[in-house]
Amino acid sequence: MIVENQQSTHELVIITGMSGAGKTVAIQSFEDLGYYCIDNLPPALLTTFLTLLKDSGKNSTRIAAVMDMRGGDFFDSLIDALDQMLKAEDIAIRILFLDADDATLVRRYKETRRSHPLAINGLPLEGIQQERMLLSEIKGRAQFVYNTSKMKPKDLREKIAQAFAKDATNTFSINVMSFGFKHGIPIDADLVFDVRFLKNPYYIEELRHKTGLQTEVSSYVLALDDTQTLIQKLTDLFEFMIPLYRQEGKSQLVIAFGCTGGQHRSVTLAEYFGAYFTGKEHAFITHRDINHRKD
């Protein structure tokens, strides 16, 4: 992992990942945040570019650069460049890796009628699988890995803004989210807690069509003895783990609470701990499946 130097005067965010995973949206988002943005910077030129940057005399510069397979000789040259920059004391480097599942990437290529850069004359899936293998090492070095399979462009922009906005630079952030297991486990979650053992408000007629954002539901869930026991134990766990995550150099933590549909119990717990962390950390709350109600 590349760890930021606290004395760094220049910040470089390397945006990389799977072709079709959203790098164009990402670079536009960084531009909106005031970064100097470069698209398709060949990795072999990275160290030269940073030398020119330091020689420019600017005291502080924030740069975002997209680097992907279009640059040629991508894998070897990028790893070499990163290893060289580990020695720099005045450049903070963070890597944002954008990913998506194979089915989503194939669908996006079909929708745009583009060819995959590694499978110009072949099937998109062949190029995707080859690219995934080549990028495995750089993905392992990334501080941020976003899976965009279920994200809209707006969602990705918001996620980047939360992590990279200027007032949040070099700070630790926590995103507490709720989700429904029947819609799938969130791939980008660091910690997942299954709260389906709590009594389900769905089976109470007057609560069924409400959500954990409403007092009637949250009061019901929080009044349960099992909920209070869970809160106590999780609070102890978070107080123990979060300082260690910060010490290890982690920039953000995604804590996900899951119930059956993502409407009642998970929303209540996400709201509770989102409020708990507010004031202690840069905290955000996301309810992924709260609008997926079908009944």
Short mmCIF file of C-alpha atoms in Angstrom, two decimals:
data_model
loop_
_atom_site.label_atom_id
_atom_site.label_comp_id
_atom_site.label_asym_id
_atom_site.label_seq_id
_atom_site.Cartn_x
_atom_site.Cartn_y
_atom_site.Cartn_z
CA MET A 1 0.00 0.00 0.00
CA ILE A 2 1.17 3.53 -0.75
CA VAL A 3 0.84 5.67 2.35
CA GLU A 4 0.51 9.43 2.19
CA ASN A 5 3.33 11.50 3.65
CA GLN A 6 1.95 14.02 6.12
CA GLN A 7 4.45 16.64 4.87
CA SER A 8 3.43 16.27 1.23
CA THR A 9 2.80 19.48 -0.70
CA HIS A 10 1.57 17.86 -3.92
CA GLU A 11 -1.33 15.44 -4.12
CA LEU A 12 -1.66 12.96 -6.97
CA VAL A 13 -4.70 10.74 -7.44
CA ILE A 14 -4.20 7.97 -9.97
CA ILE A 15 -7.51 6.88 -11.50
CA THR A 16 -7.30 3.44 -13.02
CA GLY A 17 -9.27 0.22 -13.29
CA MET A 18 -11.35 -1.75 -15.72
CA SER A 19 -12.20 -0.27 -19.10
CA GLY A 20 -15.85 0.72 -19.01
CA ALA A 21 -16.01 1.03 -15.21
CA GLY A 22 -16.48 4.82 -15.15
CA LYS A 23 -13.10 6.51 -15.46
CA THR A 24 -14.54 9.28 -17.67
CA VAL A 25 -17.12 10.17 -15.01
CA ALA A 26 -14.40 10.00 -12.36
CA ILE A 27 -12.03 12.43 -14.08
CA GLN A 28 -14.89 14.87 -14.64
CA SER A 29 -15.71 14.63 -10.94
CA PHE A 30 -12.14 15.46 -9.94
CA GLU A 31 -12.16 18.41 -12.32
CA ASP A 32 -15.26 19.70 -10.56
CA LEU A 33 -13.40 19.38 -7.24
CA GLY A 34 -10.64 21.67 -8.49
CA TYR A 35 -8.02 19.09 -9.43
CA TYR A 36 -5.76 19.60 -12.43
CA CYS A 37 -6.80 16.62 -14.54
CA ILE A 38 -4.93 14.60 -17.14
CA ASP A 39 -6.59 11.88 -19.19
CA ASN A 40 -4.59 8.95 -20.53
CA LEU A 41 -1.20 9.89 -19.10
CA PRO A 42 1.31 7.20 -20.17
CA PRO A 43 2.72 5.64 -16.99
CA ALA A 44 6.25 5.89 -18.40
CA LEU A 45 5.89 9.71 -18.31
CA LEU A 46 4.58 9.87 -14.74
CA THR A 47 7.90 10.47 -12.97
CA THR A 48 8.94 13.02 -15.61
CA PHE A 49 5.66 14.88 -15.20
CA LEU A 50 6.00 15.00 -11.41
CA THR A 51 9.57 16.28 -11.71
CA LEU A 52 8.31 19.12 -13.91
CA LEU A 53 5.56 19.78 -11.38
CA LYS A 54 8.01 20.13 -8.50
CA ASP A 55 10.27 22.37 -10.59
CA SER A 56 7.35 24.68 -11.39
CA GLY A 57 7.65 26.36 -8.00
CA LYS A 58 4.01 25.89 -7.01
CA ASN A 59 3.62 25.30 -3.27
CA SER A 60 0.63 22.99 -3.47
CA THR A 61 -0.97 21.22 -6.40
CA ARG A 62 -3.78 18.70 -6.60
CA ILE A 63 -3.66 16.46 -9.66
CA ALA A 64 -5.81 13.60 -10.90
CA ALA A 65 -4.54 11.43 -13.74
CA VAL A 66 -6.33 8.64 -15.60
CA MET A 67 -3.99 5.79 -16.46
CA ASP A 68 -5.27 2.73 -18.23
CA MET A 69 -4.55 0.26 -20.99
CA ARG A 70 -4.66 2.98 -23.63
CA GLY A 71 -1.23 4.14 -22.44
CA GLY A 72 0.53 1.02 -23.73
CA ASP A 73 2.88 -1.17 -21.69
CA PHE A 74 0.56 -0.23 -18.86
CA PHE A 75 1.16 -2.80 -16.18
CA ASP A 76 4.94 -2.98 -15.92
CA SER A 77 5.60 0.74 -16.38
CA LEU A 78 2.98 1.86 -13.85
CA ILE A 79 4.21 -0.49 -11.15
CA ASP A 80 7.79 0.67 -11.75
CA ALA A 81 6.75 4.32 -11.58
CA LEU A 82 4.88 3.78 -8.32
CA ASP A 83 7.85 2.02 -6.78
CA GLN A 84 10.08 4.97 -7.70
CA MET A 85 7.65 7.50 -6.23
CA LEU A 86 7.59 5.70 -2.88
CA LYS A 87 10.89 7.47 -2.24
CA ALA A 88 9.40 10.95 -2.72
CA GLU A 89 8.73 12.94 0.44
CA ASP A 90 6.69 15.79 -1.00
CA ILE A 91 4.10 13.93 -3.08
CA ALA A 92 1.04 12.24 -1.57
CA ILE A 93 -0.18 9.48 -3.87
CA ARG A 94 -3.57 7.81 -3.71
CA ILE A 95 -4.94 5.24 -6.14
CA LEU A 96 -8.60 5.00 -7.08
CA PHE A 97 -9.44 1.71 -8.78
CA LEU A 98 -12.78 1.46 -10.59
CA ASP A 99 -14.23 -2.00 -11.06
CA ALA A 100 -17.44 -3.64 -12.24
CA ASP A 101 -18.61 -7.19 -12.74
CA ASP A 102 -18.06 -8.89 -16.10
CA ALA A 103 -21.74 -8.89 -17.08
CA THR A 104 -22.03 -5.13 -16.47
CA LEU A 105 -18.88 -4.37 -18.47
CA VAL A 106 -20.04 -6.51 -21.40
CA ARG A 107 -23.42 -4.76 -21.39
CA ARG A 108 -21.77 -1.33 -21.36
CA TYR A 109 -19.57 -2.24 -24.30
CA LYS A 110 -22.58 -3.47 -26.25
CA GLU A 111 -24.51 -0.29 -25.48
CA THR A 112 -21.68 1.96 -26.68
CA ARG A 113 -20.72 -0.36 -29.60
CA ARG A 114 -17.08 0.07 -28.67
CA SER A 115 -14.37 -2.60 -28.84
CA HIS A 116 -12.42 -3.56 -25.76
CA PRO A 117 -8.79 -2.32 -26.05
CA LEU A 118 -7.48 -5.85 -25.44
CA ALA A 119 -9.97 -7.55 -27.77
CA ILE A 120 -10.23 -5.34 -30.84
CA ASN A 121 -11.23 -8.22 -33.07
CA GLY A 122 -12.50 -10.60 -30.40
CA LEU A 123 -15.27 -10.92 -27.84
CA PRO A 124 -15.49 -8.17 -25.19
CA LEU A 125 -15.50 -10.76 -22.41
CA GLU A 126 -12.11 -12.10 -23.52
CA GLY A 127 -10.57 -8.64 -23.26
CA ILE A 128 -12.26 -7.98 -19.91
CA GLN A 129 -10.93 -11.17 -18.37
CA GLN A 130 -7.42 -10.50 -19.65
CA GLU A 131 -7.52 -6.93 -18.37
CA ARG A 132 -8.76 -8.05 -14.94
CA MET A 133 -5.79 -10.42 -14.64
CA LEU A 134 -3.28 -7.73 -15.68
CA LEU A 135 -4.69 -5.18 -13.23
CA SER A 136 -4.81 -7.45 -10.18
CA GLU A 137 -1.59 -6.08 -8.66
CA ILE A 138 -2.46 -2.41 -9.06
CA LYS A 139 -5.91 -3.12 -7.61
CA GLY A 140 -4.21 -4.59 -4.56
CA ARG A 141 -2.26 -1.36 -4.10
CA ALA A 142 -5.30 0.92 -4.34
CA GLN A 143 -6.55 2.79 -1.29
CA PHE A 144 -9.97 3.18 -2.89
CA VAL A 145 -11.77 0.43 -4.83
CA TYR A 146 -15.22 1.35 -6.13
CA ASN A 147 -17.42 -1.22 -7.81
CA THR A 148 -19.69 0.71 -10.18
CA SER A 149 -21.87 -2.21 -11.31
CA LYS A 150 -24.95 -0.81 -9.58
CA MET A 151 -23.92 2.85 -9.58
CA LYS A 152 -25.38 5.61 -11.67
CA PRO A 153 -22.95 8.39 -12.72
CA LYS A 154 -24.48 10.58 -10.00
CA ASP A 155 -23.68 7.96 -7.37
CA LEU A 156 -20.04 7.75 -8.43
CA ARG A 157 -19.67 11.53 -8.42
CA GLU A 158 -21.09 11.71 -4.89
CA LYS A 159 -18.79 8.95 -3.67
CA ILE A 160 -15.73 10.70 -5.09
CA ALA A 161 -16.80 14.04 -3.62
CA GLN A 162 -17.19 12.45 -0.18
CA ALA A 163 -13.71 10.95 -0.28
CA PHE A 164 -11.71 13.64 -2.10
CA ALA A 165 -13.33 17.01 -1.42
CA LYS A 166 -10.72 19.47 -0.21
CA ASP A 167 -12.03 19.75 3.33
CA ALA A 168 -11.87 15.97 3.62
CA THR A 169 -8.35 15.53 2.29
CA ASN A 170 -6.14 13.46 4.58
CA THR A 171 -9.07 12.70 6.90
CA PHE A 172 -10.72 9.43 7.78
CA SER A 173 -14.32 9.03 6.65
CA ILE A 174 -17.00 6.51 7.50
CA ASN A 175 -19.92 5.64 5.24
CA VAL A 176 -22.70 3.79 7.05
CA MET A 177 -25.09 2.13 4.65
CA SER A 178 -28.21 0.02 4.71
CA PHE A 179 -29.11 -2.64 2.16
CA GLY A 180 -31.42 -5.57 1.53
CA PHE A 181 -29.96 -9.05 1.21
CA LYS A 182 -32.50 -9.90 -1.47
CA HIS A 183 -30.87 -7.21 -3.64
CA GLY A 184 -27.34 -8.52 -3.05
CA ILE A 185 -24.52 -7.70 -0.63
CA PRO A 186 -22.72 -4.40 -1.42
CA ILE A 187 -19.35 -5.26 -2.94
CA ASP A 188 -17.58 -2.16 -1.63
CA ALA A 189 -18.50 -2.75 2.04
CA ASP A 190 -15.64 -3.30 4.49
CA LEU A 191 -17.81 -4.54 7.35
CA VAL A 192 -21.19 -6.24 6.83
CA PHE A 193 -23.63 -6.89 9.68
CA ASP A 194 -26.68 -9.07 9.19
CA VAL A 195 -29.51 -7.73 11.37
CA ARG A 196 -32.19 -10.13 10.12
CA PHE A 197 -32.26 -11.78 13.57
CA LEU A 198 -34.13 -8.72 14.91
CA LYS A 199 -37.94 -8.78 14.86
CA ASN A 200 -39.15 -7.55 11.48
CA PRO A 201 -41.51 -4.53 11.43
CA TYR A 202 -42.67 -5.70 8.01
CA TYR A 203 -45.03 -8.13 9.73
CA ILE A 204 -46.77 -5.34 11.64
CA GLU A 205 -49.45 -3.99 9.34
CA GLU A 206 -49.15 -0.32 10.37
CA LEU A 207 -45.35 -0.40 9.92
CA ARG A 208 -45.09 -2.49 6.76
CA HIS A 209 -45.25 0.39 4.30
CA LYS A 210 -43.01 2.70 6.33
CA THR A 211 -39.18 2.74 6.58
CA GLY A 212 -36.57 3.14 9.26
CA LEU A 213 -36.45 6.85 8.48
CA GLN A 214 -39.83 7.21 10.16
CA THR A 215 -40.12 7.43 13.91
CA GLU A 216 -42.71 4.68 14.24
CA VAL A 217 -40.35 2.11 12.70
CA SER A 218 -37.09 3.29 14.27
CA SER A 219 -38.69 3.48 17.73
CA TYR A 220 -39.98 -0.07 17.36
CA VAL A 221 -36.60 -1.46 16.29
CA LEU A 222 -34.57 0.48 18.85
CA ALA A 223 -36.91 -0.55 21.68
CA LEU A 224 -36.06 -4.22 21.19
CA ASP A 225 -33.78 -5.68 23.87
CA ASP A 226 -31.79 -7.49 21.18
CA THR A 227 -31.23 -4.21 19.34
CA GLN A 228 -29.87 -2.52 22.46
CA THR A 229 -27.54 -5.44 23.12
CA LEU A 230 -26.35 -5.32 19.51
CA ILE A 231 -25.73 -1.56 19.69
CA GLN A 232 -23.68 -1.96 22.85
CA LYS A 233 -21.52 -4.72 21.39
CA LEU A 234 -21.02 -2.96 18.04
CA THR A 235 -20.13 0.31 19.75
CA ASP A 236 -17.38 -1.50 21.68
CA LEU A 237 -16.21 -3.15 18.45
CA PHE A 238 -16.08 0.13 16.51
CA GLU A 239 -14.26 1.94 19.33
CA PHE A 240 -11.62 -0.79 19.18
CA MET A 241 -11.31 -1.18 15.39
CA ILE A 242 -11.58 2.31 13.96
CA PRO A 243 -8.40 3.74 15.57
CA LEU A 244 -6.54 0.70 14.21
CA TYR A 245 -7.94 1.25 10.71
CA ARG A 246 -6.80 4.87 10.89
CA GLN A 247 -3.37 3.83 12.18
CA GLU A 248 -3.00 1.40 9.28
CA GLY A 249 -3.49 4.27 6.82
CA LYS A 250 -7.02 3.48 5.67
CA SER A 251 -8.79 6.57 4.32
CA GLN A 252 -12.38 5.41 4.54
CA LEU A 253 -14.49 2.67 6.05
CA VAL A 254 -17.80 1.39 4.69
CA ILE A 255 -20.02 -0.22 7.33
CA ALA A 256 -23.09 -1.97 5.90
CA PHE A 257 -26.18 -3.14 7.78
CA GLY A 258 -28.36 -5.63 5.95
CA CYS A 259 -31.89 -6.87 6.52
CA THR A 260 -34.24 -8.67 4.14
CA GLY A 261 -35.43 -5.79 1.98
CA GLY A 262 -33.35 -2.84 3.17
CA GLN A 263 -36.38 -0.91 4.45
CA HIS A 264 -36.75 -1.21 8.22
CA ARG A 265 -34.12 -2.78 10.48
CA SER A 266 -31.03 -1.99 8.41
CA VAL A 267 -32.14 1.61 7.83
CA THR A 268 -32.74 2.11 11.55
CA LEU A 269 -29.28 0.78 12.50
CA ALA A 270 -27.55 2.76 9.73
CA GLU A 271 -29.25 5.96 10.91
CA TYR A 272 -28.33 5.24 14.52
CA PHE A 273 -24.64 4.65 13.87
CA GLY A 274 -24.47 7.40 11.25
CA ALA A 275 -25.62 9.81 13.96
CA TYR A 276 -23.22 8.21 16.44
CA PHE A 277 -20.22 8.81 14.19
CA THR A 278 -21.25 12.35 13.21
CA GLY A 279 -19.04 14.75 15.11
CA LYS A 280 -16.44 12.05 15.73
CA GLU A 281 -15.54 11.41 12.08
CA HIS A 282 -16.46 12.53 8.58
CA ALA A 283 -19.60 10.43 8.46
CA PHE A 284 -22.05 9.74 5.64
CA ILE A 285 -25.23 7.67 5.50
CA THR A 286 -26.41 5.78 2.41
CA HIS A 287 -29.63 3.77 2.08
CA ARG A 288 -29.00 1.70 -1.03
CA ASP A 289 -32.31 -0.15 -1.31
CA ILE A 290 -34.77 2.09 0.46
CA ASN A 291 -36.53 2.89 -2.84
CA HIS A 292 -36.75 -0.72 -4.03
CA ARG A 293 -40.08 -1.37 -2.31
CA LYS A 294 -42.50 -3.38 -4.45
CA ASP A 295 -45.38 -3.99 -2.04
#
